[in-house]
């Protein structure tokens, strides 16, 4: 008996550390650099009611980065609430929230055109990993596996998220 892989299934066999994403400044962010780190991936938007969560994400970064937490903001216009240019998003985040954690380029997070990170998340964790709205959160443990996902309504500094981060750092 022979089994053939098609190119569509090949992407889903990748592990988290095989993936990468373009940064907001145009460089490549290699997730292989995040080995032995905890990663909180958050799809973000500039014109959303949840945009103030940037403040809490920066606080998480400030408090836990030296302990091994990576906060990765993924600006997205998948819900039609993001600026059109990476430079505009970068300036918005720096001026309004003093963001110093990594940001990707504007990225699709759902549907057929979703970035491979979000396709990987869906294939490894099911539909709960697919952003339903902006500021959806995916927590990835030190082994590169999805530990948990959180809706837009779960604030980054909530006990639920902070306790989980502290338990896996």
PDB file of C-alpha atoms in Angstrom:
ATOM      1  CA  UNK A   1       0.000   0.000   0.000  1.00  0.00           C
ATOM      2  CA  UNK A   2       1.300   3.476  -0.880  1.00  0.00           C
ATOM      3  CA  UNK A   3       0.520   6.766   0.780  1.00  0.00           C
ATOM      4  CA  UNK A   4       1.121  10.070  -0.905  1.00  0.00           C
ATOM      5  CA  UNK A   5       1.272  13.448   0.727  1.00  0.00           C
ATOM      6  CA  UNK A   6      -0.120  16.379  -1.118  1.00  0.00           C
ATOM      7  CA  UNK A   7       1.317  19.856  -0.761  1.00  0.00           C
ATOM      8  CA  UNK A   8      -1.684  21.048   1.258  1.00  0.00           C
ATOM      9  CA  UNK A   9      -1.091  18.539   4.040  1.00  0.00           C
ATOM     10  CA  UNK A  10       2.657  19.187   4.147  1.00  0.00           C
ATOM     11  CA  UNK A  11       2.195  22.564   5.843  1.00  0.00           C
ATOM     12  CA  UNK A  12       0.247  21.021   8.690  1.00  0.00           C
ATOM     13  CA  UNK A  13       3.020  18.571   9.474  1.00  0.00           C
ATOM     14  CA  UNK A  14       5.372  21.394  10.342  1.00  0.00           C
ATOM     15  CA  UNK A  15       6.120  22.104  13.945  1.00  0.00           C
ATOM     16  CA  UNK A  16       5.901  25.584  15.445  1.00  0.00           C
ATOM     17  CA  UNK A  17       9.672  26.042  15.301  1.00  0.00           C
ATOM     18  CA  UNK A  18       9.689  25.445  11.523  1.00  0.00           C
ATOM     19  CA  UNK A  19       7.518  28.512  10.940  1.00  0.00           C
ATOM     20  CA  UNK A  20       8.402  32.156  10.461  1.00  0.00           C
ATOM     21  CA  UNK A  21       6.641  35.428   9.824  1.00  0.00           C
ATOM     22  CA  UNK A  22       7.647  38.773   8.377  1.00  0.00           C
ATOM     23  CA  UNK A  23       8.205  41.474  10.995  1.00  0.00           C
ATOM     24  CA  UNK A  24       6.549  44.866  10.790  1.00  0.00           C
ATOM     25  CA  UNK A  25       9.928  46.249   9.639  1.00  0.00           C
ATOM     26  CA  UNK A  26      10.380  43.632   6.919  1.00  0.00           C
ATOM     27  CA  UNK A  27      12.827  41.213   8.556  1.00  0.00           C
ATOM     28  CA  UNK A  28      11.974  37.561   9.083  1.00  0.00           C
ATOM     29  CA  UNK A  29      11.029  36.398  12.588  1.00  0.00           C
ATOM     30  CA  UNK A  30      12.112  32.754  12.822  1.00  0.00           C
ATOM     31  CA  UNK A  31      10.106  30.833  15.392  1.00  0.00           C
ATOM     32  CA  UNK A  32      13.062  28.477  15.786  1.00  0.00           C
ATOM     33  CA  UNK A  33      14.596  31.334  17.791  1.00  0.00           C
ATOM     34  CA  UNK A  34      11.786  30.841  20.335  1.00  0.00           C
ATOM     35  CA  UNK A  35      12.821  27.321  21.401  1.00  0.00           C
ATOM     36  CA  UNK A  36      12.560  26.909  25.189  1.00  0.00           C
ATOM     37  CA  UNK A  37      10.442  30.070  25.396  1.00  0.00           C
ATOM     38  CA  UNK A  38       6.751  30.562  26.090  1.00  0.00           C
ATOM     39  CA  UNK A  39       5.072  32.486  23.254  1.00  0.00           C
ATOM     40  CA  UNK A  40       1.826  34.449  23.422  1.00  0.00           C
ATOM     41  CA  UNK A  41       0.573  35.130  19.885  1.00  0.00           C
ATOM     42  CA  UNK A  42      -2.091  37.835  19.646  1.00  0.00           C
ATOM     43  CA  UNK A  43      -3.772  39.057  16.468  1.00  0.00           C
ATOM     44  CA  UNK A  44      -4.106  42.802  16.893  1.00  0.00           C
ATOM     45  CA  UNK A  45      -5.843  45.755  15.253  1.00  0.00           C
ATOM     46  CA  UNK A  46      -5.611  49.528  15.588  1.00  0.00           C
ATOM     47  CA  UNK A  47      -9.327  50.356  15.289  1.00  0.00           C
ATOM     48  CA  UNK A  48     -10.848  47.775  17.633  1.00  0.00           C
ATOM     49  CA  UNK A  49     -12.636  48.127  20.947  1.00  0.00           C
ATOM     50  CA  UNK A  50      -9.977  45.776  22.363  1.00  0.00           C
ATOM     51  CA  UNK A  51      -7.025  47.874  21.118  1.00  0.00           C
ATOM     52  CA  UNK A  52      -6.311  49.071  24.673  1.00  0.00           C
ATOM     53  CA  UNK A  53      -5.150  45.492  25.373  1.00  0.00           C
ATOM     54  CA  UNK A  54      -1.856  46.585  23.806  1.00  0.00           C
ATOM     55  CA  UNK A  55      -1.102  48.197  27.210  1.00  0.00           C
ATOM     56  CA  UNK A  56      -1.504  44.882  29.041  1.00  0.00           C
ATOM     57  CA  UNK A  57       0.489  43.022  26.387  1.00  0.00           C
ATOM     58  CA  UNK A  58       3.350  45.478  26.880  1.00  0.00           C
ATOM     59  CA  UNK A  59       3.088  44.980  30.658  1.00  0.00           C
ATOM     60  CA  UNK A  60       3.317  41.190  30.181  1.00  0.00           C
ATOM     61  CA  UNK A  61       6.369  41.674  27.964  1.00  0.00           C
ATOM     62  CA  UNK A  62       8.017  43.997  30.503  1.00  0.00           C
ATOM     63  CA  UNK A  63       7.368  41.658  33.429  1.00  0.00           C
ATOM     64  CA  UNK A  64       8.058  38.239  31.891  1.00  0.00           C
ATOM     65  CA  UNK A  65      10.343  38.681  28.884  1.00  0.00           C
ATOM     66  CA  UNK A  66      13.527  38.170  30.905  1.00  0.00           C
ATOM     67  CA  UNK A  67      11.940  34.998  32.349  1.00  0.00           C
ATOM     68  CA  UNK A  68      11.333  33.551  28.880  1.00  0.00           C
ATOM     69  CA  UNK A  69       8.035  34.972  27.566  1.00  0.00           C
ATOM     70  CA  UNK A  70       7.765  36.208  23.998  1.00  0.00           C
ATOM     71  CA  UNK A  71       4.739  38.355  23.201  1.00  0.00           C
ATOM     72  CA  UNK A  72       4.159  38.394  19.444  1.00  0.00           C
ATOM     73  CA  UNK A  73       1.650  40.883  18.095  1.00  0.00           C
ATOM     74  CA  UNK A  74       0.223  39.987  14.700  1.00  0.00           C
ATOM     75  CA  UNK A  75      -1.556  43.016  13.218  1.00  0.00           C
ATOM     76  CA  UNK A  76      -4.367  41.871  10.965  1.00  0.00           C
ATOM     77  CA  UNK A  77      -7.051  43.376   8.797  1.00  0.00           C
ATOM     78  CA  UNK A  78      -8.979  40.089   8.698  1.00  0.00           C
ATOM     79  CA  UNK A  79     -11.781  41.838  10.595  1.00  0.00           C
ATOM     80  CA  UNK A  80     -11.441  45.161   8.710  1.00  0.00           C
ATOM     81  CA  UNK A  81     -10.110  47.122  11.686  1.00  0.00           C
ATOM     82  CA  UNK A  82      -6.425  47.605  10.890  1.00  0.00           C
ATOM     83  CA  UNK A  83      -4.479  50.358   9.192  1.00  0.00           C
ATOM     84  CA  UNK A  84      -3.385  49.754   5.603  1.00  0.00           C
ATOM     85  CA  UNK A  85       0.407  50.102   5.944  1.00  0.00           C
ATOM     86  CA  UNK A  86       2.908  48.418   8.260  1.00  0.00           C
ATOM     87  CA  UNK A  87       4.606  51.767   8.875  1.00  0.00           C
ATOM     88  CA  UNK A  88       1.298  53.237  10.101  1.00  0.00           C
ATOM     89  CA  UNK A  89       0.719  50.319  12.487  1.00  0.00           C
ATOM     90  CA  UNK A  90       4.278  50.537  13.815  1.00  0.00           C
ATOM     91  CA  UNK A  91       3.971  54.267  14.465  1.00  0.00           C
ATOM     92  CA  UNK A  92       0.527  53.839  16.068  1.00  0.00           C
ATOM     93  CA  UNK A  93       1.847  51.174  18.457  1.00  0.00           C
ATOM     94  CA  UNK A  94       4.979  53.098  19.384  1.00  0.00           C
ATOM     95  CA  UNK A  95       3.283  56.482  19.856  1.00  0.00           C
ATOM     96  CA  UNK A  96       0.159  55.299  21.689  1.00  0.00           C
ATOM     97  CA  UNK A  97       1.411  52.276  23.647  1.00  0.00           C
ATOM     98  CA  UNK A  98       5.246  52.385  23.623  1.00  0.00           C
ATOM     99  CA  UNK A  99       5.257  48.845  22.212  1.00  0.00           C
ATOM    100  CA  UNK A 100       8.654  47.142  22.340  1.00  0.00           C
ATOM    101  CA  UNK A 101       7.597  43.510  21.851  1.00  0.00           C
ATOM    102  CA  UNK A 102       7.850  41.991  18.355  1.00  0.00           C
ATOM    103  CA  UNK A 103       5.161  42.809  15.810  1.00  0.00           C
ATOM    104  CA  UNK A 104       4.649  41.039  12.518  1.00  0.00           C
ATOM    105  CA  UNK A 105       3.689  42.655   9.260  1.00  0.00           C
ATOM    106  CA  UNK A 106      -0.060  42.977   8.655  1.00  0.00           C
ATOM    107  CA  UNK A 107      -1.151  39.347   8.286  1.00  0.00           C
ATOM    108  CA  UNK A 108      -4.271  37.349   7.409  1.00  0.00           C
ATOM    109  CA  UNK A 109      -5.312  35.218  10.396  1.00  0.00           C
ATOM    110  CA  UNK A 110      -8.387  33.343   9.155  1.00  0.00           C
ATOM    111  CA  UNK A 111      -9.733  31.646   6.075  1.00  0.00           C
ATOM    112  CA  UNK A 112      -7.931  30.232   3.057  1.00  0.00           C
ATOM    113  CA  UNK A 113      -5.426  33.094   3.006  1.00  0.00           C
ATOM    114  CA  UNK A 114      -4.484  32.760   6.681  1.00  0.00           C
ATOM    115  CA  UNK A 115      -0.773  32.761   7.449  1.00  0.00           C
ATOM    116  CA  UNK A 116       0.694  29.295   8.003  1.00  0.00           C
ATOM    117  CA  UNK A 117       1.007  30.032  11.750  1.00  0.00           C
ATOM    118  CA  UNK A 118      -2.768  30.177  12.042  1.00  0.00           C
ATOM    119  CA  UNK A 119      -3.281  27.174   9.763  1.00  0.00           C
ATOM    120  CA  UNK A 120      -0.802  25.274  11.953  1.00  0.00           C
ATOM    121  CA  UNK A 121      -2.683  26.383  15.089  1.00  0.00           C
ATOM    122  CA  UNK A 122      -6.018  25.240  13.691  1.00  0.00           C
ATOM    123  CA  UNK A 123      -4.655  21.866  12.594  1.00  0.00           C
ATOM    124  CA  UNK A 124      -3.010  21.284  15.988  1.00  0.00           C
ATOM    125  CA  UNK A 125      -5.643  22.687  18.334  1.00  0.00           C
ATOM    126  CA  UNK A 126      -8.892  22.823  16.387  1.00  0.00           C
ATOM    127  CA  UNK A 127     -11.285  25.680  15.835  1.00  0.00           C
ATOM    128  CA  UNK A 128     -10.612  27.277  19.239  1.00  0.00           C
ATOM    129  CA  UNK A 129      -7.231  28.370  17.857  1.00  0.00           C
ATOM    130  CA  UNK A 130      -8.838  30.261  14.972  1.00  0.00           C
ATOM    131  CA  UNK A 131      -9.309  33.948  15.803  1.00  0.00           C
ATOM    132  CA  UNK A 132     -12.986  34.868  15.964  1.00  0.00           C
ATOM    133  CA  UNK A 133     -12.068  38.523  16.401  1.00  0.00           C
ATOM    134  CA  UNK A 134      -9.108  40.814  17.078  1.00  0.00           C
ATOM    135  CA  UNK A 135      -6.972  40.205  20.177  1.00  0.00           C
ATOM    136  CA  UNK A 136      -7.524  36.448  20.178  1.00  0.00           C
ATOM    137  CA  UNK A 137      -4.642  34.834  22.060  1.00  0.00           C
ATOM    138  CA  UNK A 138      -2.724  31.593  21.473  1.00  0.00           C
ATOM    139  CA  UNK A 139      -0.338  30.494  24.232  1.00  0.00           C
ATOM    140  CA  UNK A 140       2.475  28.207  23.098  1.00  0.00           C
ATOM    141  CA  UNK A 141       4.583  26.329  25.650  1.00  0.00           C
ATOM    142  CA  UNK A 142       8.348  25.727  25.715  1.00  0.00           C
ATOM    143  CA  UNK A 143       7.901  22.547  23.668  1.00  0.00           C
ATOM    144  CA  UNK A 144       6.249  24.453  20.820  1.00  0.00           C
ATOM    145  CA  UNK A 145       2.775  23.054  21.543  1.00  0.00           C
ATOM    146  CA  UNK A 146      -0.389  25.071  22.031  1.00  0.00           C
ATOM    147  CA  UNK A 147      -1.029  25.257  25.764  1.00  0.00           C
ATOM    148  CA  UNK A 148      -4.298  27.187  25.561  1.00  0.00           C
ATOM    149  CA  UNK A 149      -6.252  29.787  23.613  1.00  0.00           C
ATOM    150  CA  UNK A 150      -8.139  32.806  24.893  1.00  0.00           C
ATOM    151  CA  UNK A 151     -10.890  34.917  23.396  1.00  0.00           C
ATOM    152  CA  UNK A 152     -10.687  38.643  22.807  1.00  0.00           C
ATOM    153  CA  UNK A 153     -12.640  39.160  26.020  1.00  0.00           C
ATOM    154  CA  UNK A 154      -9.907  37.580  28.161  1.00  0.00           C
ATOM    155  CA  UNK A 155      -7.589  40.404  29.149  1.00  0.00           C
ATOM    156  CA  UNK A 156      -3.844  39.750  28.875  1.00  0.00           C
ATOM    157  CA  UNK A 157      -3.332  40.484  32.597  1.00  0.00           C
ATOM    158  CA  UNK A 158      -6.251  38.319  33.708  1.00  0.00           C
ATOM    159  CA  UNK A 159      -5.487  35.715  36.381  1.00  0.00           C
ATOM    160  CA  UNK A 160      -6.358  33.038  33.844  1.00  0.00           C
ATOM    161  CA  UNK A 161      -3.566  34.058  31.456  1.00  0.00           C
ATOM    162  CA  UNK A 162      -0.989  35.219  34.018  1.00  0.00           C
ATOM    163  CA  UNK A 163      -1.329  32.072  36.145  1.00  0.00           C
ATOM    164  CA  UNK A 164      -0.954  29.849  33.080  1.00  0.00           C
ATOM    165  CA  UNK A 165       2.103  31.775  31.871  1.00  0.00           C
ATOM    166  CA  UNK A 166       3.723  31.576  35.314  1.00  0.00           C
ATOM    167  CA  UNK A 167       3.032  27.845  35.536  1.00  0.00           C
ATOM    168  CA  UNK A 168       4.788  27.054  32.241  1.00  0.00           C
ATOM    169  CA  UNK A 169       7.705  29.505  32.317  1.00  0.00           C
TER     170      UNK A 169
END
